GROMACS .gro file of C-alpha atoms in nm:
model
  229
    1ARG     CA    1  -1.718   2.484  -2.774
    2LEU     CA    2  -1.964   2.661  -2.536
    3GLY     CA    3  -2.240   2.469  -2.688
    4LEU     CA    4  -2.057   2.134  -2.655
    5LEU     CA    5  -1.995   2.210  -2.281
    6GLN     CA    6  -2.366   2.288  -2.242
    7LYS     CA    7  -2.466   1.944  -2.404
    8GLN     CA    8  -2.243   1.748  -2.180
    9PRO     CA    9  -2.460   1.714  -1.856
   10LYS     CA   10  -2.700   1.474  -2.070
   11LYS     CA   11  -2.412   1.242  -2.172
   12LYS     CA   12  -2.209   0.998  -1.957
   13TYR     CA   13  -1.906   1.032  -1.758
   14GLY     CA   14  -1.702   0.810  -2.012
   15LEU     CA   15  -1.696   1.115  -2.261
   16LEU     CA   16  -1.539   1.354  -1.988
   17ARG     CA   17  -1.187   1.287  -2.131
   18GLU     CA   18  -1.261   1.382  -2.455
   19LEU     CA   19  -1.461   1.695  -2.315
   20PHE     CA   20  -1.185   1.832  -2.126
   21LYS     CA   21  -0.960   1.771  -2.420
   22GLU     CA   22  -1.182   1.985  -2.636
   23THR     CA   23  -1.297   2.260  -2.382
   24GLY     CA   24  -1.029   2.245  -2.100
   25SER     CA   25  -0.946   2.590  -2.118
   26LEU     CA   26  -1.316   2.717  -2.121
   27ILE     CA   27  -1.394   2.503  -1.818
   28GLN     CA   28  -1.090   2.633  -1.616
   29GLU     CA   29  -1.217   2.997  -1.693
   30ILE     CA   30  -1.574   2.913  -1.553
   31MET     CA   31  -1.455   2.686  -1.275
   32PRO     CA   32  -1.067   2.761  -1.212
   33CYS     CA   33  -1.042   2.514  -0.895
   34PHE     CA   34  -1.071   2.143  -0.963
   35LEU     CA   35  -1.137   1.878  -0.679
   36MET     CA   36  -1.012   1.553  -0.825
   37SER     CA   37  -0.844   1.233  -0.689
   38PRO     CA   38  -0.498   1.156  -0.848
   39ASP     CA   39  -0.665   0.868  -1.034
   40ASN     CA   40  -0.938   1.109  -1.184
   41VAL     CA   41  -0.681   1.345  -1.284
   42ALA     CA   42  -0.497   1.053  -1.505
   43GLN     CA   43  -0.823   0.931  -1.622
   44TYR     CA   44  -0.979   1.257  -1.749
   45LEU     CA   45  -0.708   1.540  -1.800
   46VAL     CA   46  -0.521   1.475  -2.105
   47PRO     CA   47  -0.165   1.595  -2.071
   48GLY     CA   48  -0.111   1.923  -2.221
   49THR     CA   49  -0.480   2.023  -2.216
   50VAL     CA   50  -0.519   2.156  -1.871
   51ALA     CA   51  -0.266   2.320  -1.635
   52PHE     CA   52  -0.270   2.448  -1.277
   53ASP     CA   53  -0.091   2.756  -1.095
   54LEU     CA   54  -0.105   2.540  -0.790
   55VAL     CA   55  -0.183   2.172  -0.698
   56VAL     CA   56  -0.255   2.095  -0.341
   57PHE     CA   57  -0.228   1.724  -0.185
   58ASP     CA   58  -0.397   1.660   0.103
   59GLU     CA   59  -0.311   1.342   0.306
   60ALA     CA   60   0.016   1.305   0.107
   61SER     CA   61   0.142   1.031   0.341
   62GLN     CA   62  -0.113   0.796   0.205
   63LEU     CA   63  -0.018   0.844  -0.154
   64ARG     CA   64   0.227   0.646  -0.339
   65VAL     CA   65   0.488   0.857  -0.543
   66ALA     CA   66   0.387   0.687  -0.876
   67ASP     CA   67   0.016   0.776  -0.827
   68ALA     CA   68   0.111   1.152  -0.740
   69LEU     CA   69   0.326   1.228  -1.034
   70GLY     CA   70   0.065   1.279  -1.297
   71ALA     CA   71  -0.105   1.549  -1.106
   72ILE     CA   72   0.228   1.703  -1.014
   73ALA     CA   73   0.311   1.736  -1.398
   74ARG     CA   74   0.003   1.940  -1.447
   75GLY     CA   75   0.078   2.194  -1.208
   76ARG     CA   76   0.337   2.499  -1.181
   77GLN     CA   77   0.369   2.489  -0.797
   78VAL     CA   78   0.276   2.207  -0.551
   79ILE     CA   79   0.190   2.202  -0.178
   80PHE     CA   80   0.178   1.881   0.013
   81PHE     CA   81  -0.033   1.834   0.350
   82GLY     CA   82   0.037   1.539   0.562
   83ASP     CA   83   0.216   1.366   0.854
   84GLU     CA   84   0.516   1.148   0.790
   85HIS     CA   85   0.445   0.988   1.134
   86GLN     CA   86   0.150   0.804   0.980
   87LEU     CA   87   0.156   0.464   0.860
   88PRO     CA   88   0.283   0.438   0.479
   89PRO     CA   89   0.032   0.384   0.176
   90THR     CA   90  -0.082   0.023   0.224
   91GLY     CA   91  -0.306  -0.207  -0.002
   92GLU     CA   92  -0.628  -0.346   0.157
   93ASP     CA   93  -0.545  -0.669   0.031
   94ARG     CA   94  -0.235  -0.686   0.261
   95VAL     CA   95  -0.453  -0.581   0.556
   96GLU     CA   96  -0.729  -0.850   0.482
   97ASP     CA   97  -0.480  -1.136   0.468
   98GLY     CA   98  -0.393  -1.041   0.824
   99HIS     CA   99  -0.017  -0.986   0.777
  100GLU     CA  100   0.001  -0.688   1.022
  101ALA     CA  101   0.368  -0.721   1.025
  102ASP     CA  102   0.389  -0.602   0.656
  103ILE     CA  103   0.193  -0.307   0.752
  104LEU     CA  104   0.452  -0.162   0.988
  105GLU     CA  105   0.729  -0.219   0.730
  106ARG     CA  106   0.839   0.088   0.540
  107ASP     CA  107   0.990  -0.009   0.188
  108GLU     CA  108   1.066   0.178  -0.140
  109GLU     CA  109   0.742   0.029  -0.289
  110ASP     CA  110   0.513   0.188  -0.018
  111ASN     CA  111   0.727   0.509   0.003
  112SER     CA  112   0.486   0.828   0.006
  113ILE     CA  113   0.510   1.132  -0.207
  114LEU     CA  114   0.513   1.315   0.135
  115ASN     CA  115   0.840   1.143   0.231
  116LEU     CA  116   1.001   1.224  -0.100
  117ALA     CA  117   0.885   1.594  -0.076
  118ILE     CA  118   1.058   1.603   0.264
  119ASP     CA  119   1.364   1.485   0.126
  120ARG     CA  120   1.369   1.689  -0.171
  121LEU     CA  121   1.186   2.011  -0.096
  122GLY     CA  122   1.366   2.261   0.118
  123LEU     CA  123   1.061   2.468   0.266
  124ARG     CA  124   0.861   2.295   0.534
  125LEU     CA  125   0.601   2.442   0.781
  126GLY     CA  126   0.439   2.259   1.066
  127LEU     CA  127   0.118   2.309   1.272
  128SER     CA  128   0.135   2.344   1.654
  129TRP     CA  129  -0.230   2.319   1.744
  130HIS     CA  130  -0.398   1.997   1.782
  131TYR     CA  131  -0.790   2.008   1.781
  132ARG     CA  132  -0.944   1.686   1.710
  133SER     CA  133  -0.912   1.523   2.050
  134GLN     CA  134  -1.186   1.581   2.302
  135HIS     CA  135  -0.961   1.423   2.560
  136PRO     CA  136  -0.604   1.514   2.625
  137SER     CA  137  -0.496   1.162   2.672
  138LEU     CA  138  -0.583   1.065   2.305
  139ILE     CA  139  -0.273   1.264   2.173
  140CYS     CA  140  -0.051   1.256   2.493
  141PHE     CA  141   0.165   0.950   2.412
  142SER     CA  142   0.190   1.074   2.029
  143ASN     CA  143   0.278   1.422   2.114
  144HIS     CA  144   0.550   1.304   2.360
  145LYS     CA  145   0.690   1.019   2.121
  146TRP     CA  146   0.678   1.174   1.783
  147TYR     CA  147   0.609   1.548   1.818
  148ASP     CA  148   0.869   1.621   2.077
  149GLY     CA  149   0.575   1.757   2.293
  150GLN     CA  150   0.511   2.055   2.065
  151LEU     CA  151   0.154   2.009   1.990
  152LYS     CA  152  -0.078   2.248   2.200
  153VAL     CA  153  -0.400   2.082   2.289
  154PHE     CA  154  -0.717   2.275   2.357
  155PRO     CA  155  -0.864   2.252   2.719
  156SER     CA  156  -1.113   1.977   2.764
  157SER     CA  157  -1.421   1.953   2.952
  158HIS     CA  158  -1.397   1.569   2.981
  159ILE     CA  159  -1.117   1.561   3.231
  160GLY     CA  160  -1.181   1.311   3.508
  161ARG     CA  161  -1.457   1.130   3.305
  162GLU     CA  162  -1.391   0.758   3.266
  163ILE     CA  163  -1.614   0.696   2.963
  164VAL     CA  164  -1.398   0.921   2.747
  165GLY     CA  165  -1.027   0.939   2.677
  166LEU     CA  166  -0.761   0.669   2.615
  167ARG     CA  167  -0.688   0.375   2.879
  168PHE     CA  168  -0.426   0.087   2.842
  169VAL     CA  169  -0.538  -0.240   2.969
  170HIS     CA  170  -0.264  -0.479   3.000
  171VAL     CA  171  -0.355  -0.843   2.920
  172ALA     CA  172  -0.089  -1.025   3.124
  173ASP     CA  173  -0.142  -1.384   2.976
  174GLY     CA  174  -0.197  -1.246   2.611
  175VAL     CA  175  -0.015  -1.476   2.360
  176TYR     CA  176  -0.003  -1.403   1.986
  177GLU     CA  177  -0.031  -1.732   1.781
  178ARG     CA  178   0.197  -1.606   1.513
  179GLY     CA  179   0.252  -1.949   1.343
  180GLY     CA  180  -0.113  -2.054   1.396
  181ARG     CA  181  -0.441  -1.859   1.339
  182ARG     CA  182  -0.267  -1.530   1.367
  183ILE     CA  183  -0.485  -1.443   1.688
  184ASN     CA  184  -0.450  -1.348   2.068
  185ARG     CA  185  -0.727  -1.546   2.245
  186PRO     CA  186  -0.673  -1.388   2.605
  187GLU     CA  187  -0.689  -1.058   2.453
  188ALA     CA  188  -1.006  -1.135   2.267
  189ALA     CA  189  -1.148  -1.264   2.579
  190LYS     CA  190  -1.079  -0.943   2.760
  191VAL     CA  191  -1.230  -0.756   2.473
  192VAL     CA  192  -1.538  -0.965   2.499
  193ALA     CA  193  -1.574  -0.936   2.850
  194PHE     CA  194  -1.556  -0.532   2.826
  195MET     CA  195  -1.822  -0.547   2.557
  196LEU     CA  196  -2.057  -0.764   2.775
  197ASP     CA  197  -1.997  -0.513   3.065
  198HIS     CA  198  -2.072  -0.209   2.841
  199ALA     CA  199  -2.409  -0.351   2.720
  200ARG     CA  200  -2.506  -0.428   3.086
  201THR     CA  201  -2.405  -0.093   3.223
  202ARG     CA  202  -2.455   0.129   2.936
  203PRO     CA  203  -2.731  -0.012   2.701
  204LYS     CA  204  -2.834   0.304   2.546
  205SER     CA  205  -2.443   0.374   2.432
  206SER     CA  206  -2.305   0.249   2.110
  207LEU     CA  207  -1.981   0.066   2.110
  208GLY     CA  208  -1.705   0.038   1.834
  209VAL     CA  209  -1.453  -0.235   1.844
  210GLY     CA  210  -1.144  -0.208   1.590
  211THR     CA  211  -0.889  -0.472   1.539
  212LEU     CA  212  -0.554  -0.490   1.340
  213THR     CA  213  -0.653  -0.813   1.147
  214THR     CA  214  -0.962  -0.991   1.021
  215SER     CA  215  -0.852  -1.297   1.190
  216GLN     CA  216  -0.867  -1.140   1.539
  217ARG     CA  217  -1.215  -0.974   1.470
  218ASP     CA  218  -1.327  -1.309   1.371
  219GLU     CA  219  -1.212  -1.452   1.705
  220ILE     CA  220  -1.377  -1.173   1.910
  221VAL     CA  221  -1.705  -1.223   1.718
  222GLN     CA  222  -1.679  -1.611   1.799
  223GLN     CA  223  -1.607  -1.580   2.184
  224MET     CA  224  -1.884  -1.297   2.176
  225GLU     CA  225  -2.150  -1.532   2.055
  226ILE     CA  226  -2.033  -1.812   2.282
  227GLU     CA  227  -2.057  -1.594   2.575
  228SER     CA  228  -2.387  -1.448   2.466
  229ARG     CA  229  -2.554  -1.786   2.446
   0.00000   0.00000   0.00000
């Protein structure tokens, strides 16, 4: 079996399933830790040939129950890392179609393995430190709304600087055309005005603009082209 394993790097990935079937226990002796997606587990690890003492899922809130079961079945213990306050698993096709209302609806089909684990497993541990935000305003609302103010935030050196952090800009005349093109023209115009101001005042700084739907993105691009001309 060792000779079969030594020849494998010269072969194609399509033979990995057969390789794990023949030499799975040997591979685990050499490399006891596997880093794989649930899809790869189902594709390459034949049931009954490879088993793990512990299976760890990261970003479990983004994984559907059906997609996780194969990896769970190959382990003796399991740990789930995730945040149930994040949006549920959502297919890219639903986002591209512009149906943002669908994204916000949790249903049985989109239930994550994390939600199931919270319901079925008794032991649960939480993290109290939030380290990703360079400005406290980025997490302040979420901390108050969903985490009961329990998240601790590291001190920031960016306090008082307008170019960082989070700001809410109210577009008073904004109207979402739900039955039409699914866009918000006044809001797009406000974004374009900000983009142009950014280009004039901070020409050496990059700028990223995100929208919830492709239709709103296209409206911003169109208005930007008109204003640029």
